[in-house]
Amino acid sequence: MSWAVPLYRRLSGSANDLQRRATIALVEAYAVTWVRRGMIGCLLMAIGGLSPAFLPANSPWWQVLGAFRDYSWLGPTLGTVAALAGVLLVMDAWFRIRPVDGAPEVDFRAVLALWSLPMLLAPPIFSHDSYAYAAEGYMVHEGLNPYEMGAGMLQNRWGEQVVEVWRFTRAPYGPLSLQLSHLVVDVFGHSPYWSSAVGMRILAIAGIIATAYTIPILAERLRVSPRRAMWFGLVNPLAIAHLVGGAHNDAVMIGFISLGLLAAIRRRFLLGCVLVAAAAAVKIPAVLAIVPVAVLAWGVRRPRPTWFGRLWQTGWRVFVATLVMVLAFTIITLACLPNGEGWGWIRAINVPGMVSTISPPTLIGDLARIILNELGYHREALSMVRLSRQIAMVTMVIVILVMLVRMAPTRPMRFLVYSWMALIIGSPALHPWYLTWPAVFLAFSRPSPRIVRVSCWASIGLLTYSSVSFSWRNDLTAVGVAAAAVVIWVILAHDRQHFRHFPQPRSERAEVADQDPGAIQERPAEGAERTGA
């Protein structure tokens, strides 16, 4: 056992060094004014969660806030104003720390930790989904199948805290998501509130930590600025509000995909495929990540000179990777929910589209329905939403296949980002947190300044939409609209400063070289060694 003492000292020294560096990064980040402003904004958003908009009637918080119930207007008003002010502060702080010349140098992982901290013990905000996750986990604990019945069948606190629109619908999530929710419920002693608000958020943060660990490594290997990738992907207010504040299981899916991509760039093909299968067992859209995993992990040493030859080289690798992923997905499904129960998500895949959202096909179908009704074509109007959705889904599939052919051989990460965007825009349901999937990996698609600008506006716009929806649920729509006007005014000022008259970010090559002098010469660009890009 003589080897044990040196090993213990080495591990202790590494742990102490890591703790010291993390402490320094946190202190330095906290010293920046804009970081503190963003932290205050996150705290205000967390306070905003203590209002009727997203706080169930049976929440234990109402015992603490009992005094506010005596003045029915006070709680919603304070909660709404706090949340809207918090959103504005976080948005402003996000642009202030954008990695451009003259901006403060901060470790974005430390910023992510500081901005997430105020939300750790707060109830979920901008969404009720985590309450549904916990109820489904409790159903699994009780031996019930969430794919066959809704949480409302429990007829207890678990089902009552689920929002009414989802209370009697089946779970649309993968079997691994249900088992992770079951694990959280067991760990938190079968407490409806603590399992939902804290347990599910810790699970989401675990996915965010995995992503925050992998993004700088992926960025250096693929010759992309790690700071720009972290700034837009994880410090993005949309990700902070919905992945951390809303505790969505999308964070777990993204975490598995990030680890799968990390395994891919390290040439661990099987591990990468298994991790993508695990992500798909949380949420099905993760299956698209098998394309970059296959291309990055299974390199092409001698690319064919013709486009068709490169397509063939990529195609059969993606096919083999897909077979491995399907096999791993099947094993995970049978292990999580045996006896065929784990395939119930197929029957529940239409659940997200059962409510009206800001999905373009749904909005177009609703507009066509209204117009036809006004013209007197009532029978034709009934099928407009369904027809619009069907056309959009067919178009979406064609677009994804075209991008697979055109982008996958040479730009697999761009395929992942753009195919997710096509999937999100063409789906019957669109929620703001769906956009966090492509946002986290946007930098790896090497976007143009115009795309970055549009993406920033989209992030702010979706979070503003969430804020207005929040105020509407608190019966204070006018306050939300007024706040949205202020947000637009502030963001227009940032747009002029950052995208019109402000120096552009330093080149990616220079930023990567600062971190690793051998990065540019020794590490290939995305797909270069493999596909001749």
Coordinates of C-alpha atoms in Angstrom, one line a residue:
M1 CA 0.0 0.0 0.0
S2 CA 3.0 2.3 -0.3
W3 CA 1.6 3.7 -3.5
A4 CA -1.6 5.0 -1.7
V5 CA 0.0 7.9 0.2
P6 CA 1.6 9.5 -2.9
L7 CA -1.6 9.0 -4.9
Y8 CA -3.7 10.6 -2.1
R9 CA -1.3 13.6 -1.9
R10 CA -1.4 14.0 -5.7
L11 CA -5.2 13.9 -5.8
S12 CA -5.5 16.2 -2.8
G13 CA -3.1 18.6 -4.4
S14 CA -5.1 18.6 -7.7
A15 CA -8.3 19.2 -5.7
N16 CA -6.8 22.0 -3.8
D17 CA -5.4 23.6 -6.9
L18 CA -8.8 23.3 -8.7
Q19 CA -10.6 24.8 -5.7
R20 CA -8.1 27.7 -5.5
R21 CA -8.5 28.5 -9.3
A22 CA -12.3 28.3 -9.0
T23 CA -12.3 30.6 -6.0
I24 CA -10.1 33.1 -7.8
A25 CA -12.3 33.0 -10.9
L26 CA -15.4 33.5 -8.8
V27 CA -13.9 36.5 -6.9
E28 CA -12.6 38.1 -10.1
A29 CA -15.9 37.7 -11.8
Y30 CA -17.9 39.0 -8.9
A31 CA -15.6 42.1 -8.9
V32 CA -17.0 43.1 -12.3
T33 CA -19.9 45.5 -12.0
W34 CA -21.9 44.0 -14.9
V35 CA -21.6 40.5 -13.4
R36 CA -23.0 41.7 -10.1
R37 CA -25.8 43.5 -12.0
G38 CA -26.6 40.2 -13.8
M39 CA -26.6 38.4 -10.5
I40 CA -29.1 40.9 -9.0
G41 CA -31.2 40.4 -12.1
C42 CA -31.3 36.6 -11.6
L43 CA -32.2 37.2 -8.0
L44 CA -35.1 39.4 -9.0
M45 CA -36.3 36.7 -11.5
A46 CA -36.2 34.2 -8.7
I47 CA -38.3 36.5 -6.6
G48 CA -40.7 36.8 -9.5
G49 CA -41.3 33.1 -9.2
L50 CA -43.1 33.7 -5.9
S51 CA -46.3 34.8 -7.6
P52 CA -49.5 33.0 -8.8
A53 CA -48.2 32.9 -12.4
F54 CA -46.1 29.7 -11.9
L55 CA -46.5 28.9 -8.2
P56 CA -49.0 26.1 -7.6
A57 CA -51.8 26.7 -5.2
N58 CA -50.6 23.9 -2.9
S59 CA -47.0 25.2 -2.8
P60 CA -45.5 25.5 0.7
W61 CA -44.4 29.0 -0.3
W62 CA -47.9 30.3 0.3
Q63 CA -47.5 29.5 4.0
V64 CA -44.5 31.9 4.0
L65 CA -46.2 34.4 1.8
G66 CA -49.5 34.3 3.7
A67 CA -49.6 38.0 4.3
F68 CA -49.6 38.7 0.6
R69 CA -52.8 36.7 0.1
D70 CA -54.6 39.3 2.2
Y71 CA -53.8 41.8 -0.6
S72 CA -54.5 39.9 -3.7
W73 CA -53.0 42.6 -6.0
L74 CA -49.7 42.9 -4.0
G75 CA -48.1 39.5 -4.6
P76 CA -48.7 39.4 -8.4
T77 CA -47.7 43.0 -8.8
L78 CA -44.4 42.7 -6.9
G79 CA -43.6 39.3 -8.5
T80 CA -44.2 40.6 -12.0
V81 CA -42.3 43.9 -11.5
A82 CA -39.4 42.0 -9.9
A83 CA -39.2 39.4 -12.7
L84 CA -39.4 42.0 -15.5
A85 CA -36.7 44.1 -13.9
G86 CA -34.5 41.1 -13.5
V87 CA -34.9 40.2 -17.1
L88 CA -33.9 43.7 -18.1
L89 CA -30.8 43.7 -15.8
V90 CA -29.6 40.3 -17.1
M91 CA -30.0 41.3 -20.7
D92 CA -28.1 44.4 -20.2
A93 CA -25.3 42.7 -18.2
W94 CA -25.0 40.0 -20.9
F95 CA -24.2 42.5 -23.6
R96 CA -21.9 44.4 -21.4
I97 CA -19.6 41.3 -20.9
R98 CA -19.7 40.3 -24.6
P99 CA -16.1 39.2 -25.5
V100 CA -15.0 42.1 -27.6
D101 CA -12.1 44.5 -27.3
G102 CA -12.5 46.7 -24.3
A103 CA -15.0 44.4 -22.5
P104 CA -14.0 43.0 -19.0
E105 CA -12.1 39.8 -19.0
V106 CA -14.1 37.3 -17.0
D107 CA -14.3 33.5 -16.8
F108 CA -17.7 32.8 -18.2
R109 CA -17.9 29.6 -16.2
A110 CA -17.7 31.7 -13.0
V111 CA -20.3 34.0 -14.4
L112 CA -22.6 31.1 -15.1
A113 CA -22.1 29.9 -11.5
L114 CA -22.8 33.3 -10.0
W115 CA -25.9 33.9 -12.1
S116 CA -27.3 30.5 -11.4
L117 CA -26.8 30.7 -7.6
P118 CA -29.8 33.0 -6.8
M119 CA -32.1 30.5 -8.5
L120 CA -31.0 27.3 -6.8
L121 CA -33.6 27.3 -4.0
A122 CA -36.3 29.3 -5.8
P123 CA -39.4 27.8 -7.3
P124 CA -39.3 27.3 -11.1
I125 CA -40.0 30.4 -13.2
F126 CA -41.5 30.8 -16.7
S127 CA -42.7 27.2 -16.8
H128 CA -44.6 24.5 -14.8
D129 CA -42.7 21.6 -16.5
S130 CA -40.6 20.6 -13.5
Y131 CA -43.7 19.9 -11.5
A132 CA -44.8 17.5 -14.2
Y133 CA -41.3 15.8 -14.3
A134 CA -41.6 15.2 -10.5
A135 CA -45.1 13.9 -10.7
E136 CA -44.1 11.5 -13.5
G137 CA -41.1 10.3 -11.4
Y138 CA -43.5 9.6 -8.5
M139 CA -45.8 7.7 -10.8
V140 CA -42.9 5.5 -11.8
H141 CA -42.1 5.0 -8.0
E142 CA -45.7 3.9 -7.5
G143 CA -45.6 1.4 -10.4
L144 CA -47.8 3.5 -12.7
N145 CA -47.0 4.1 -16.4
P146 CA -46.8 7.9 -17.3
Y147 CA -47.2 6.9 -20.9
E148 CA -50.7 5.5 -20.2
M149 CA -52.2 8.1 -17.9
G150 CA -51.7 11.7 -16.7
A151 CA -50.4 12.8 -13.4
G152 CA -53.9 14.0 -12.4
M153 CA -54.8 10.4 -11.9
L154 CA -52.7 10.5 -8.7
Q155 CA -55.3 12.7 -7.0
N156 CA -52.8 14.1 -4.5
R157 CA -50.3 16.9 -4.1
W158 CA -48.1 15.5 -6.9
G159 CA -50.9 15.8 -9.5
E160 CA -52.4 18.9 -8.1
Q161 CA -49.2 21.0 -8.6
V162 CA -49.1 20.1 -12.3
V163 CA -50.7 22.8 -14.4
E164 CA -54.2 21.9 -15.6
V165 CA -53.4 21.8 -19.3
W166 CA -50.8 19.0 -18.7
R167 CA -52.5 17.3 -15.7
F168 CA -54.2 14.6 -17.7
T169 CA -51.8 14.2 -20.7
R170 CA -49.3 11.4 -21.1
A171 CA -45.6 12.0 -20.7
P172 CA -43.8 12.9 -24.0
Y173 CA -40.3 12.3 -22.7
G174 CA -38.0 9.4 -23.1
P175 CA -37.6 6.5 -20.6
L176 CA -34.3 7.8 -19.2
S177 CA -36.0 11.1 -18.3
L178 CA -38.6 9.3 -16.4
Q179 CA -36.1 7.2 -14.5
L180 CA -34.0 10.3 -13.7
S181 CA -37.1 12.0 -12.3
H182 CA -37.8 8.9 -10.3
L183 CA -34.3 9.1 -8.9
V184 CA -34.8 12.7 -7.9
V185 CA -38.1 11.9 -6.2
D186 CA -36.5 9.1 -4.1
V187 CA -33.4 11.2 -3.2
F188 CA -35.6 14.1 -2.0
G189 CA -37.7 11.9 0.2
H190 CA -40.9 11.9 -2.0
S191 CA -41.5 15.6 -1.3
P192 CA -43.6 17.1 -4.1
Y193 CA -42.2 20.6 -3.8
W194 CA -38.5 19.9 -3.1
S195 CA -38.4 17.2 -5.8
S196 CA -39.9 19.7 -8.3
A197 CA -38.2 22.9 -7.4
V198 CA -34.8 21.9 -6.1
G199 CA -34.3 18.3 -7.3
M200 CA -35.1 18.9 -10.9
R201 CA -33.1 22.1 -10.9
I202 CA -30.0 20.2 -9.6
L203 CA -30.5 17.6 -12.3
A204 CA -30.6 20.4 -14.9
I205 CA -27.5 22.1 -13.4
A206 CA -25.7 18.7 -13.7
G207 CA -26.4 18.8 -17.4
I208 CA -25.2 22.5 -17.6
I209 CA -22.0 21.6 -15.7
A210 CA -21.3 18.8 -18.2
T211 CA -21.8 21.3 -21.0
A212 CA -19.7 24.0 -19.4
Y213 CA -16.9 21.5 -19.0
T214 CA -17.0 20.3 -22.6
I215 CA -17.5 23.5 -24.5
P216 CA -14.0 25.0 -24.0
I217 CA -12.4 21.7 -25.0
L218 CA -14.6 21.4 -28.1
A219 CA -13.9 25.0 -29.0
E220 CA -10.1 24.6 -28.8
R221 CA -10.2 21.4 -30.8
L222 CA -12.5 22.8 -33.5
R223 CA -10.7 26.1 -33.6
V224 CA -13.5 28.3 -32.3
S225 CA -13.2 30.9 -29.6
P226 CA -14.1 29.3 -26.3
R227 CA -15.1 32.6 -24.8
R228 CA -17.5 33.4 -27.6
A229 CA -19.0 29.9 -27.4
M230 CA -19.5 30.2 -23.6
W231 CA -20.9 33.7 -23.9
F232 CA -23.6 33.0 -26.4
G233 CA -24.3 29.3 -25.4
L234 CA -24.4 29.2 -21.6
V235 CA -24.3 32.8 -20.3
N236 CA -27.2 33.6 -22.6
P237 CA -30.1 35.0 -20.6
L238 CA -32.4 32.6 -22.4
A239 CA -30.4 29.6 -21.2
I240 CA -30.1 31.0 -17.7
A241 CA -33.8 31.7 -17.4
H242 CA -35.1 28.5 -18.8
L243 CA -32.4 25.9 -18.2
V244 CA -31.6 27.0 -14.7
G245 CA -34.7 29.0 -13.7
G246 CA -37.2 26.7 -15.4
A247 CA -35.2 23.5 -14.6
H248 CA -36.0 22.0 -17.9
N249 CA -34.8 18.5 -18.8
D250 CA -33.5 20.0 -22.1
A251 CA -30.3 20.8 -20.0
V252 CA -29.8 17.1 -19.3
M253 CA -30.2 16.3 -23.0
I254 CA -27.7 19.0 -24.0
G255 CA -25.3 17.7 -21.3
F256 CA -25.3 14.2 -22.8
I257 CA -24.8 15.6 -26.3
S258 CA -21.9 17.7 -25.2
L259 CA -20.2 14.7 -23.6
G260 CA -21.0 12.7 -26.8
L261 CA -19.2 15.3 -28.9
L262 CA -16.3 15.3 -26.5
A263 CA -16.0 11.6 -26.9
A264 CA -16.2 12.0 -30.7
I265 CA -13.3 14.5 -30.9
R266 CA -11.3 12.0 -28.8
R267 CA -12.1 9.3 -31.4
R268 CA -14.3 7.2 -29.0
F269 CA -16.9 6.3 -31.5
L270 CA -18.9 3.8 -29.5
L271 CA -19.0 6.0 -26.4
G272 CA -20.2 8.9 -28.4
C273 CA -23.0 6.9 -30.0
V274 CA -24.1 5.6 -26.5
L275 CA -24.1 9.2 -25.1
V276 CA -26.3 10.4 -28.0
A277 CA -28.6 7.5 -27.3
A278 CA -28.8 8.5 -23.7
A279 CA -29.6 12.1 -24.8
A280 CA -32.4 10.8 -27.1
A281 CA -33.7 8.7 -24.2
V282 CA -34.3 12.1 -22.4
K283 CA -35.7 14.0 -25.5
I284 CA -36.0 12.6 -29.0
P285 CA -34.6 15.6 -30.9
A286 CA -31.1 14.6 -29.7
V287 CA -30.9 11.9 -32.4
L288 CA -29.7 14.6 -34.9
A289 CA -26.5 14.8 -32.9
I290 CA -25.4 11.4 -34.2
V291 CA -24.3 13.0 -37.5
P292 CA -21.5 15.2 -36.0
V293 CA -20.5 12.4 -33.6
A294 CA -20.1 10.0 -36.5
V295 CA -18.2 12.5 -38.7
L296 CA -15.9 13.7 -35.9
A297 CA -15.2 10.4 -34.3
W298 CA -14.7 8.2 -37.3
G299 CA -12.2 10.2 -39.4
V300 CA -11.7 10.0 -43.1
R301 CA -8.0 9.8 -43.7
R302 CA -8.1 10.1 -47.5
P303 CA -11.2 12.1 -48.6
R304 CA -12.5 11.4 -52.0
P305 CA -11.9 14.1 -54.6
T306 CA -15.5 14.3 -55.7
W307 CA -18.5 15.6 -53.8
F308 CA -20.4 12.3 -54.3
G309 CA -17.4 10.3 -53.0
R310 CA -17.2 12.4 -49.8
L311 CA -20.9 12.0 -49.4
W312 CA -20.6 8.2 -49.6
Q313 CA -17.7 8.2 -47.1
T314 CA -19.8 10.2 -44.7
G315 CA -23.1 8.5 -45.4
W316 CA -22.1 5.0 -44.4
R317 CA -20.4 6.2 -41.3
V318 CA -23.5 8.0 -40.2
F319 CA -25.5 4.9 -41.0
V320 CA -23.4 2.6 -38.9
A321 CA -23.4 5.2 -36.1
T322 CA -27.2 5.4 -36.3
L323 CA -27.4 1.6 -36.0
V324 CA -25.2 1.7 -32.9
M325 CA -27.3 4.5 -31.4
V326 CA -30.6 2.7 -32.0
L327 CA -29.2 -0.5 -30.4
A328 CA -28.0 1.5 -27.3
F329 CA -31.3 3.4 -27.2
T330 CA -33.2 0.1 -27.2
I331 CA -31.0 -1.3 -24.3
I332 CA -31.5 1.9 -22.3
T333 CA -35.2 1.8 -22.9
L334 CA -35.5 -1.8 -21.8
A335 CA -33.4 -1.2 -18.8
C336 CA -35.4 1.9 -17.7
L337 CA -38.9 0.6 -18.4
P338 CA -39.1 -3.1 -19.2
N339 CA -42.0 -5.1 -20.6
G340 CA -42.3 -2.7 -23.6
E341 CA -43.5 0.2 -21.4
G342 CA -40.5 2.4 -22.4
W343 CA -41.8 2.9 -26.0
G344 CA -44.9 4.7 -24.8
W345 CA -43.4 8.1 -25.8
I346 CA -44.2 7.3 -29.4
R347 CA -48.0 7.4 -28.6
A348 CA -47.4 10.7 -26.6
I349 CA -45.2 12.4 -29.2
N350 CA -48.1 14.7 -30.2
V351 CA -48.7 16.0 -26.6
P352 CA -46.6 19.2 -27.0
G353 CA -48.8 20.2 -30.0
M354 CA -52.0 19.9 -28.1
V355 CA -51.8 23.5 -26.9
S356 CA -51.4 26.7 -29.0
T357 CA -47.8 28.0 -29.0
I358 CA -45.8 30.5 -31.1
S359 CA -45.0 27.7 -33.6
P360 CA -45.0 29.3 -37.1
P361 CA -47.1 26.4 -38.6
T362 CA -49.7 26.8 -35.8
L363 CA -49.8 30.6 -36.1
I364 CA -50.2 30.4 -39.9
G365 CA -52.9 27.8 -39.5
D366 CA -54.7 29.9 -36.9
L367 CA -54.5 33.0 -39.1
A368 CA -55.9 31.0 -42.1
R369 CA -58.7 29.6 -39.9
I370 CA -59.7 33.1 -38.7
I371 CA -59.7 34.4 -42.3
L372 CA -61.8 31.5 -43.7
N373 CA -64.2 31.9 -40.8
E374 CA -64.7 35.6 -41.6
L375 CA -65.3 34.7 -45.2
G376 CA -67.9 32.1 -44.3
Y377 CA -65.9 28.9 -45.1
H378 CA -66.4 27.4 -41.7
R379 CA -65.9 23.7 -42.7
E380 CA -62.7 24.4 -44.5
A381 CA -61.5 26.5 -41.6
L382 CA -61.6 23.5 -39.2
S383 CA -58.7 21.8 -41.0
M384 CA -56.4 24.8 -41.5
V385 CA -54.2 24.2 -38.4
R386 CA -53.8 20.5 -39.1
L387 CA -53.0 21.2 -42.8
S388 CA -50.5 23.9 -42.0
R389 CA -48.7 21.6 -39.6
Q390 CA -48.6 18.8 -42.0
I391 CA -47.1 21.0 -44.8
A392 CA -44.5 22.3 -42.3
M393 CA -43.5 18.9 -41.1
V394 CA -43.0 17.6 -44.7
T395 CA -41.0 20.7 -45.5
M396 CA -39.0 20.3 -42.4
V397 CA -38.0 16.7 -43.2
I398 CA -37.0 17.7 -46.8
V399 CA -34.9 20.7 -45.5
I400 CA -33.1 18.5 -42.9
L401 CA -32.3 15.8 -45.6
V402 CA -31.0 18.5 -47.9
M403 CA -28.8 19.9 -45.1
L404 CA -27.6 16.4 -44.3
V405 CA -26.4 16.0 -47.9
R406 CA -24.9 19.4 -48.2
M407 CA -23.4 20.1 -44.7
A408 CA -22.7 16.8 -43.0
P409 CA -19.6 15.8 -45.0
T410 CA -17.7 19.0 -44.3
R411 CA -19.6 21.0 -41.6
P412 CA -21.3 18.5 -39.3
M413 CA -21.7 21.0 -36.4
R414 CA -23.4 23.5 -38.7
F415 CA -25.7 20.7 -39.7
L416 CA -26.6 20.0 -36.1
V417 CA -27.4 23.7 -35.4
Y418 CA -29.3 24.3 -38.6
S419 CA -31.2 21.0 -38.5
W420 CA -32.4 21.7 -35.0
M421 CA -33.5 25.2 -36.1
A422 CA -35.5 23.6 -39.0
L423 CA -37.0 21.0 -36.5
I424 CA -38.0 23.8 -34.1
I425 CA -39.5 26.1 -36.7
G426 CA -41.4 23.3 -38.5
S427 CA -42.7 21.5 -35.4
P428 CA -46.4 21.9 -34.2
A429 CA -45.2 23.3 -30.9
L430 CA -42.5 25.8 -30.1
H431 CA -41.5 26.9 -26.6
P432 CA -38.7 29.4 -25.9
W433 CA -36.4 26.9 -24.2
Y434 CA -36.3 24.8 -27.4
L435 CA -34.0 27.5 -28.9
T436 CA -31.4 26.7 -26.2
W437 CA -30.5 23.5 -28.2
P438 CA -29.0 25.3 -31.2
A439 CA -27.9 28.3 -29.1
V440 CA -25.5 26.2 -27.0
F441 CA -23.6 25.0 -30.1
L442 CA -24.1 28.0 -32.3
A443 CA -20.5 29.1 -32.2
F444 CA -19.4 25.8 -33.6
S445 CA -21.3 26.5 -36.8
R446 CA -19.0 29.5 -37.4
P447 CA -21.9 32.0 -37.8
S448 CA -21.5 35.2 -39.7
P449 CA -21.8 38.5 -37.8
R450 CA -25.3 38.9 -39.3
I451 CA -26.4 35.5 -37.9
V452 CA -24.9 36.3 -34.5
R453 CA -26.8 39.6 -34.5
V454 CA -30.1 37.9 -35.5
S455 CA -29.5 35.1 -32.9
C456 CA -28.9 37.7 -30.2
W457 CA -32.2 39.4 -31.1
A458 CA -34.0 36.0 -31.2
S459 CA -32.7 35.2 -27.7
I460 CA -33.8 38.5 -26.3
G461 CA -37.1 38.4 -28.1
L462 CA -38.0 34.9 -26.8
L463 CA -37.1 35.8 -23.3
T464 CA -39.2 39.0 -23.6
Y465 CA -42.1 36.8 -24.9
S466 CA -41.7 34.7 -21.8
S467 CA -41.8 37.8 -19.6
V468 CA -44.9 39.1 -21.2
S469 CA -46.6 35.7 -20.9
F470 CA -45.5 35.8 -17.2
S471 CA -47.2 39.1 -16.7
W472 CA -50.3 37.9 -18.5
R473 CA -50.6 35.0 -16.1
N474 CA -50.5 37.4 -13.3
D475 CA -53.2 39.6 -14.9
L476 CA -50.8 42.4 -15.5
T477 CA -50.4 42.3 -19.2
A478 CA -50.1 46.0 -19.5
V479 CA -47.1 46.0 -17.2
G480 CA -45.5 43.3 -19.3
V481 CA -46.0 45.1 -22.6
A482 CA -44.5 48.3 -21.0
A483 CA -41.5 46.3 -19.9
A484 CA -41.2 44.8 -23.3
A485 CA -41.0 48.3 -24.8
V486 CA -38.2 49.2 -22.4
V487 CA -36.4 46.0 -23.2
I488 CA -36.6 46.8 -26.9
W489 CA -35.3 50.3 -26.3
V490 CA -32.3 49.1 -24.3
I491 CA -31.5 46.3 -26.8
L492 CA -31.6 48.8 -29.7
A493 CA -29.0 50.8 -27.9
H494 CA -26.8 47.7 -27.5
D495 CA -27.4 46.8 -31.1
R496 CA -26.0 50.1 -32.2
Q497 CA -23.1 49.8 -29.9
H498 CA -22.2 46.1 -30.5
F499 CA -23.1 45.4 -34.0
R500 CA -22.9 48.7 -35.9
H501 CA -20.2 51.0 -34.4
F502 CA -18.4 48.8 -31.9
P503 CA -15.2 46.8 -32.9
Q504 CA -15.9 43.3 -33.8
P505 CA -14.7 40.4 -31.6
R506 CA -11.1 39.3 -32.0
S507 CA -10.6 36.6 -34.6
E508 CA -11.2 33.1 -33.5
R509 CA -7.7 32.1 -34.6
A510 CA -6.1 34.7 -32.4
E511 CA -8.2 33.8 -29.3
V512 CA -7.5 30.1 -29.7
A513 CA -3.8 30.8 -30.1
D514 CA -3.8 32.8 -26.9
Q515 CA -5.0 29.7 -25.0
D516 CA -2.9 27.1 -26.9
P517 CA -0.1 28.2 -29.2
G518 CA -0.2 24.9 -31.0
A519 CA -3.9 24.9 -31.5
I520 CA -4.0 26.3 -35.0
Q521 CA -1.1 24.4 -36.4
E522 CA -1.7 21.0 -34.7
R523 CA -5.5 20.8 -34.3
P524 CA -7.5 20.4 -37.4
A525 CA -10.5 22.5 -38.2
E526 CA -13.9 20.9 -38.0
G527 CA -14.0 18.0 -40.4
A528 CA -10.7 19.2 -42.2
E529 CA -8.7 16.0 -41.5
R530 CA -11.7 13.9 -42.0
T531 CA -13.5 15.3 -45.0
G532 CA -11.0 17.7 -46.6
A533 CA -12.7 20.9 -45.5

